[in-house]
XYZ file of C-alpha atoms in Angstrom:
419
model
C -1.940 -16.455 -23.148
C 0.663 -18.739 -21.649
C 2.584 -17.734 -18.519
C 4.578 -20.883 -17.605
C 6.772 -18.916 -15.155
C 3.792 -18.612 -12.823
C 3.857 -22.351 -12.245
C 7.517 -22.416 -11.180
C 7.682 -21.989 -7.366
C 11.386 -21.126 -7.380
C 10.812 -18.381 -9.916
C 7.871 -17.018 -8.019
C 9.694 -17.061 -4.704
C 12.450 -15.138 -6.472
C 10.064 -12.218 -6.632
C 10.255 -12.046 -2.828
C 13.905 -11.127 -3.241
C 12.875 -8.472 -5.770
C 10.584 -6.953 -3.172
C 13.352 -7.002 -0.558
C 15.599 -5.046 -2.862
C 12.952 -2.441 -3.631
C 12.698 -1.379 -0.018
C 14.901 1.335 1.435
C 17.074 -1.326 3.015
C 18.378 0.502 6.089
C 20.351 -2.528 7.216
C 22.671 -1.894 4.226
C 24.310 0.555 6.600
C 27.325 1.392 4.488
C 25.312 2.391 1.447
C 22.698 4.232 3.497
C 25.428 6.081 5.395
C 27.013 7.112 2.115
C 23.737 8.511 0.855
C 23.064 10.296 4.119
C 26.547 11.786 4.210
C 26.090 13.184 0.722
C 22.829 14.823 1.739
C 24.165 16.088 5.063
C 27.158 17.687 3.361
C 24.847 19.629 1.075
C 25.910 17.966 -2.177
C 24.371 20.002 -4.954
C 23.233 18.637 -8.261
C 22.420 20.328 -11.501
C 19.036 22.000 -11.077
C 17.151 23.458 -8.178
C 15.447 22.155 -5.074
C 11.785 21.206 -5.152
C 9.658 24.240 -6.041
C 7.683 25.671 -3.133
C 4.586 26.761 -5.081
C 2.510 25.638 -8.037
C 3.584 28.779 -9.961
C 7.259 27.970 -9.345
C 6.633 24.348 -10.298
C 5.017 25.341 -13.589
C 7.868 27.725 -14.304
C 10.329 24.885 -13.773
C 8.340 22.659 -16.121
C 8.244 25.281 -18.877
C 11.929 26.074 -18.450
C 12.985 22.462 -18.729
C 10.729 21.221 -21.514
C 11.018 24.255 -23.810
C 12.588 23.176 -27.083
C 12.843 19.491 -26.156
C 11.986 17.108 -29.017
C 11.658 13.390 -29.647
C 14.887 11.596 -30.490
C 13.510 8.094 -31.169
C 15.088 6.122 -28.318
C 14.782 5.474 -24.566
C 17.226 3.829 -22.151
C 15.130 2.376 -19.311
C 16.516 1.162 -15.955
C 14.203 -1.079 -13.887
C 14.181 -3.840 -11.267
C 14.407 -7.565 -12.066
C 11.225 -9.469 -12.861
C 9.168 -6.302 -13.397
C 8.287 -7.098 -17.010
C 7.803 -10.170 -19.166
C 11.341 -11.074 -20.423
C 9.935 -11.093 -23.962
C 9.075 -7.389 -23.456
C 5.776 -7.429 -25.404
C 4.846 -3.985 -24.053
C 8.045 -2.425 -25.357
C 7.662 -4.042 -28.749
C 4.141 -2.630 -28.943
C 5.428 0.810 -27.898
C 8.082 0.792 -30.635
C 5.521 -0.306 -33.201
C 3.124 2.519 -32.212
C 5.651 5.331 -31.789
C 8.787 4.396 -33.723
C 10.729 4.892 -30.445
C 13.135 2.071 -29.657
C 13.827 1.057 -26.066
C 16.869 -0.446 -24.362
C 15.541 -2.078 -21.185
C 17.930 -3.237 -18.453
C 17.193 -4.815 -15.063
C 19.986 -3.006 -13.277
C 18.308 -1.724 -10.066
C 18.724 -4.227 -7.214
C 17.946 -1.908 -4.296
C 17.458 1.821 -3.692
C 20.601 2.525 -1.626
C 23.090 1.001 -4.106
C 21.316 2.574 -7.070
C 21.443 5.987 -5.455
C 25.131 5.523 -4.600
C 25.862 4.579 -8.207
C 24.090 7.487 -9.899
C 24.623 10.304 -7.386
C 28.218 11.258 -8.350
C 27.235 11.412 -12.045
C 24.131 13.487 -11.393
C 26.052 15.818 -9.058
C 28.570 16.432 -11.869
C 25.802 17.001 -14.400
C 26.778 13.837 -16.283
C 24.568 11.261 -17.954
C 23.789 8.089 -15.976
C 23.143 6.348 -19.328
C 19.414 6.066 -18.614
C 16.481 8.309 -19.484
C 13.954 6.577 -17.251
C 14.312 4.812 -13.901
C 12.120 3.296 -11.171
C 12.682 4.179 -7.502
C 10.640 3.360 -4.379
C 9.121 6.088 -2.203
C 11.280 6.684 0.838
C 14.645 8.136 1.784
C 16.369 7.909 -1.579
C 13.409 9.223 -3.543
C 13.328 12.234 -1.212
C 17.066 12.807 -1.691
C 16.719 12.741 -5.482
C 14.061 15.445 -5.243
C 15.853 17.593 -2.674
C 19.116 17.525 -4.545
C 17.463 18.621 -7.801
C 18.240 15.451 -9.670
C 14.797 14.817 -11.204
C 12.979 16.370 -14.150
C 9.678 18.121 -13.299
C 7.075 16.336 -15.383
C 5.067 18.070 -18.104
C 1.584 16.698 -17.458
C 0.363 17.888 -20.861
C 2.469 14.955 -22.144
C 0.734 12.483 -19.812
C -2.861 12.211 -21.121
C -3.206 8.479 -20.325
C -2.082 9.079 -16.769
C -4.645 11.877 -16.378
C -7.407 9.694 -17.789
C -6.647 6.296 -16.287
C -4.619 6.577 -13.064
C -6.537 5.920 -9.865
C -7.222 9.113 -7.908
C -5.101 8.028 -4.936
C -2.088 7.691 -7.255
C -2.484 11.324 -8.202
C -2.119 12.454 -4.606
C 0.832 10.592 -3.107
C 2.178 12.129 0.093
C 5.790 11.695 -1.039
C 5.228 13.540 -4.334
C 2.046 15.660 -4.164
C 0.696 16.389 -7.614
C 3.145 13.954 -9.220
C 5.613 16.744 -9.856
C 8.516 14.345 -10.378
C 7.071 10.849 -10.646
C 4.177 8.590 -11.605
C 3.744 5.056 -10.182
C 4.899 1.872 -11.851
C 3.383 -0.570 -9.328
C 2.530 -0.823 -5.626
C 2.304 -3.458 -2.939
C 1.008 -3.793 0.624
C 2.467 -4.949 3.917
C -0.176 -6.612 6.117
C -0.671 -9.834 8.105
C -0.548 -13.265 6.508
C -1.683 -16.380 8.353
C -1.999 -20.107 7.839
C -5.617 -21.208 8.463
C -4.406 -24.731 9.336
C -3.130 -23.303 12.656
C -5.085 -20.075 13.141
C -8.782 -20.828 13.604
C -9.912 -17.235 14.252
C -8.868 -14.948 11.386
C -6.765 -12.002 12.639
C -8.389 -8.594 12.241
C -6.166 -6.396 14.373
C -2.519 -5.577 15.037
C -3.224 -6.885 18.565
C -3.230 -10.418 17.112
C 0.535 -10.130 16.525
C 0.866 -9.493 20.286
C -1.494 -12.308 21.359
C 0.215 -14.610 23.921
C -1.576 -17.668 22.481
C 0.707 -17.377 19.441
C 3.876 -17.294 21.555
C 6.838 -18.341 19.418
C 4.684 -18.549 16.275
C 4.689 -14.927 15.056
C 6.950 -13.637 12.299
C 7.977 -9.971 12.110
C 10.107 -8.131 9.578
C 13.628 -6.880 10.338
C 13.401 -3.799 8.144
C 13.251 -0.581 10.181
C 10.522 1.156 8.194
C 8.321 -1.936 8.025
C 8.442 -2.871 11.665
C 8.149 0.765 12.742
C 4.892 1.140 10.820
C 3.362 -1.869 12.565
C 4.407 -0.619 15.998
C 2.832 2.752 15.167
C -0.326 1.212 13.751
C -0.716 -0.829 16.947
C -0.909 2.500 18.845
C -3.274 4.128 16.333
C -0.633 6.475 14.916
C -0.261 7.430 11.220
C 3.406 6.771 10.424
C 3.781 9.769 8.150
C 2.529 12.096 10.900
C 4.585 10.440 13.626
C 7.056 12.220 15.904
C 10.153 11.074 17.743
C 8.029 10.619 20.890
C 5.725 8.349 18.895
C 8.667 6.292 17.678
C 9.816 5.703 21.257
C 6.302 4.530 22.228
C 6.132 2.224 19.208
C 9.566 0.805 20.002
C 8.426 0.070 23.546
C 5.377 -1.752 22.168
C 7.596 -3.829 19.885
C 10.035 -4.629 22.723
C 7.070 -5.847 24.774
C 6.196 -8.266 21.967
C 9.808 -9.434 21.593
C 10.533 -9.833 25.331
C 7.350 -11.889 25.852
C 8.724 -14.517 23.426
C 5.898 -14.012 20.960
C 8.202 -13.375 17.965
C 9.844 -16.509 16.589
C 12.093 -14.565 14.219
C 12.612 -11.191 12.513
C 12.729 -12.003 8.825
C 14.492 -10.249 5.961
C 12.442 -12.045 3.319
C 12.270 -15.773 3.936
C 9.055 -15.860 5.954
C 6.692 -17.356 3.366
C 7.951 -20.962 3.524
C 7.984 -21.111 7.356
C 4.413 -19.832 7.238
C 3.353 -22.512 4.769
C 5.097 -25.247 6.838
C 3.644 -24.131 10.177
C 6.922 -22.957 11.768
C 5.124 -19.641 12.166
C 1.353 -19.255 12.141
C 0.984 -15.589 11.342
C 3.432 -12.926 10.177
C 4.023 -9.533 8.678
C 3.892 -10.135 4.913
C 3.945 -8.559 1.513
C 0.773 -8.991 -0.541
C 2.522 -10.195 -3.688
C 4.307 -13.002 -1.869
C 1.092 -14.495 -0.509
C -0.666 -14.360 -3.877
C 2.325 -15.911 -5.693
C 2.833 -18.650 -3.079
C -0.789 -19.762 -3.312
C -0.665 -19.799 -7.109
C 2.679 -21.595 -7.348
C 2.346 -24.160 -4.597
C -1.397 -24.530 -4.135
C -1.267 -23.296 -0.532
C -4.215 -21.565 1.121
C -2.398 -18.797 2.984
C -4.530 -15.763 3.840
C -3.632 -12.045 3.787
C -5.491 -9.395 5.773
C -5.203 -5.654 6.332
C -5.609 -5.009 10.082
C -8.345 -2.604 11.149
C -5.753 -0.157 12.517
C -4.036 0.180 9.169
C -1.372 -1.318 6.925
C 1.457 -0.146 4.703
C 1.421 0.677 0.995
C 4.661 1.233 -0.889
C 5.024 2.446 -4.460
C 7.718 2.068 -7.085
C 7.811 5.169 -9.264
C 8.922 6.091 -12.760
C 11.015 9.258 -13.053
C 13.394 11.031 -15.439
C 16.903 11.946 -14.213
C 17.930 15.569 -14.921
C 20.742 14.499 -17.233
C 18.545 12.324 -19.445
C 19.433 12.420 -23.164
C 15.914 11.512 -24.354
C 13.370 13.028 -21.961
C 10.538 13.446 -24.486
C 10.838 9.807 -25.518
C 10.969 8.834 -21.796
C 7.812 10.688 -20.826
C 6.073 9.213 -23.852
C 6.940 5.734 -22.598
C 5.800 6.627 -19.071
C 2.389 7.584 -20.406
C 2.192 4.480 -22.589
C 2.140 2.307 -19.485
C -1.095 4.065 -18.443
C -2.930 2.755 -21.491
C -5.576 0.515 -19.925
C -4.730 -2.524 -22.075
C -1.008 -2.184 -21.467
C -1.504 -1.782 -17.709
C -3.708 -4.866 -17.645
C -1.208 -7.080 -19.460
C 1.625 -5.853 -17.258
C -0.377 -6.660 -14.094
C -1.118 -10.131 -15.454
C 2.623 -10.779 -15.426
C 3.892 -9.057 -12.272
C 0.848 -9.584 -9.968
C 1.420 -6.438 -7.929
C -1.024 -3.583 -7.397
C -1.603 -1.628 -10.622
C -2.210 2.130 -10.446
C -4.776 1.724 -13.259
C -8.088 0.466 -11.801
C -9.647 -0.280 -15.216
C -6.893 -2.833 -15.886
C -9.079 -5.267 -13.958
C -11.575 -5.378 -16.825
C -8.773 -6.119 -19.305
C -7.583 -9.084 -17.197
C -11.149 -10.353 -16.776
C -11.675 -10.190 -20.533
C -8.446 -12.080 -21.176
C -9.521 -14.696 -18.652
C -12.854 -15.124 -20.432
C -11.013 -15.952 -23.661
C -8.423 -18.235 -22.012
C -8.727 -21.926 -21.212
C -7.291 -24.386 -18.709
C -4.540 -23.290 -16.398
C -4.210 -19.883 -18.057
C -7.880 -19.155 -17.413
C -7.533 -20.224 -13.755
C -4.494 -17.963 -13.242
C -6.021 -14.911 -14.961
C -9.292 -15.337 -13.050
C -7.268 -15.402 -9.844
C -5.428 -12.183 -10.732
C -8.584 -10.357 -11.720
C -10.403 -11.385 -8.560
C -7.527 -10.820 -6.149
C -7.753 -7.959 -3.672
C -3.980 -8.264 -3.395
C -3.748 -6.928 -6.981
C -6.880 -4.778 -6.906
C -7.454 -3.526 -3.343
C -10.991 -2.408 -2.453
C -11.859 1.146 -1.472
C -12.085 -0.044 2.125
C -8.570 -1.505 1.833
C -7.156 1.687 0.448
C -8.735 3.703 3.226
C -6.614 1.776 5.759
C -3.323 1.991 3.856
C -0.601 4.408 4.876
C 2.906 5.126 3.541
C 6.291 5.203 5.244
C 7.468 8.176 7.271
C 8.842 10.986 5.042
C 11.960 12.339 6.788
C 12.657 16.050 6.786
C 16.395 15.651 7.421
C 19.068 12.913 7.351
C 19.461 13.413 11.127
C 15.777 12.628 11.685
C 16.091 9.476 9.627
C 19.170 8.309 11.523
C 17.371 8.764 14.861
C 14.382 6.762 13.538
C 16.671 4.018 12.309
C 18.609 3.758 15.579
C 15.384 3.428 17.606
C 13.908 0.585 15.542
C 17.061 -1.287 14.616
C 17.603 -1.824 18.318
C 14.456 -4.002 18.383
C 15.631 -6.562 15.855
C 19.355 -6.647 16.608
C 19.249 -6.967 20.388
């Protein structure tokens, strides 16, 4: 199969911007403040808060899904570049089920998306979409706490039950997948250029090594940089306390004040790494894979021994959806092994379906030339299919109990990059 977009460096580097938008971008202070203010003021949506027991959860499921039937259409809101523009998966879905899909790339970042849909959901009004994709983090938590999401009926998700990796059935931000199932994941680790770094980094300590003074890149995002400061101290971010945040901030200030950090990057770190302006940097797994494929570079990506970050973009149904049965049918369709494999071939991020690797390998075996080379690279990449050892070292972002806790966290770590 032909994927000419993979050979276009500008297109591939555009996916870095997609990743930037998918984060909970705290520096978008106005939008974040709006979301926090809504939560702090106790804005109530249609529905109830997250159930506190499995019995309550099951009761909510039965209450919602009782009498719901297929209508034959889904309106799907997603991020840019998260599906082949020709939408082969959606065409296959319509052919198999008779359900048509309107697919729009309307989500640019979590804060602005939440700000757009919150007033409608609070009023019990349709947001014009039956299915949407949101990253784990602050805004996902707000959607759950405000009662804006449909509790999923797992009897309607047989492919997910059969084919999802075990770790994707036990996410800390949504235990038991009550409200969401993953679309795709990515990792934040250390990338380095072997032209300038002769000893491969294995530890967070390498980002603090004086011999790389002025040649280290760090991220400016509060959650990302906080995780690395916490990892450097051996602390699990999701279990961290305010005292831990202060210690991690001190560790990051030490790195900054020693002149080790060349720059705190929003997203444009991959070209400076390739050119040698920086020698090693915090990095997203998808960027490194795509840069090597598009430009023929030999950049390396490692997960430090202390740990690294995994983030997940998740499918969910808003409470005011017009076509929830059709939406959950589409959600489960993406957990068909063949569909998951073809999707991963295009987007090159971590798939929640481990067996998709065999599909990609089989497609590579049938392909020729450049297509074969690209598909072989995807199937063999630990950036798309992390090993069990990799997964064991991956941790999520901090889940905040209150808006006040999140604001304190943000103020501590923003001071590192804005001083």
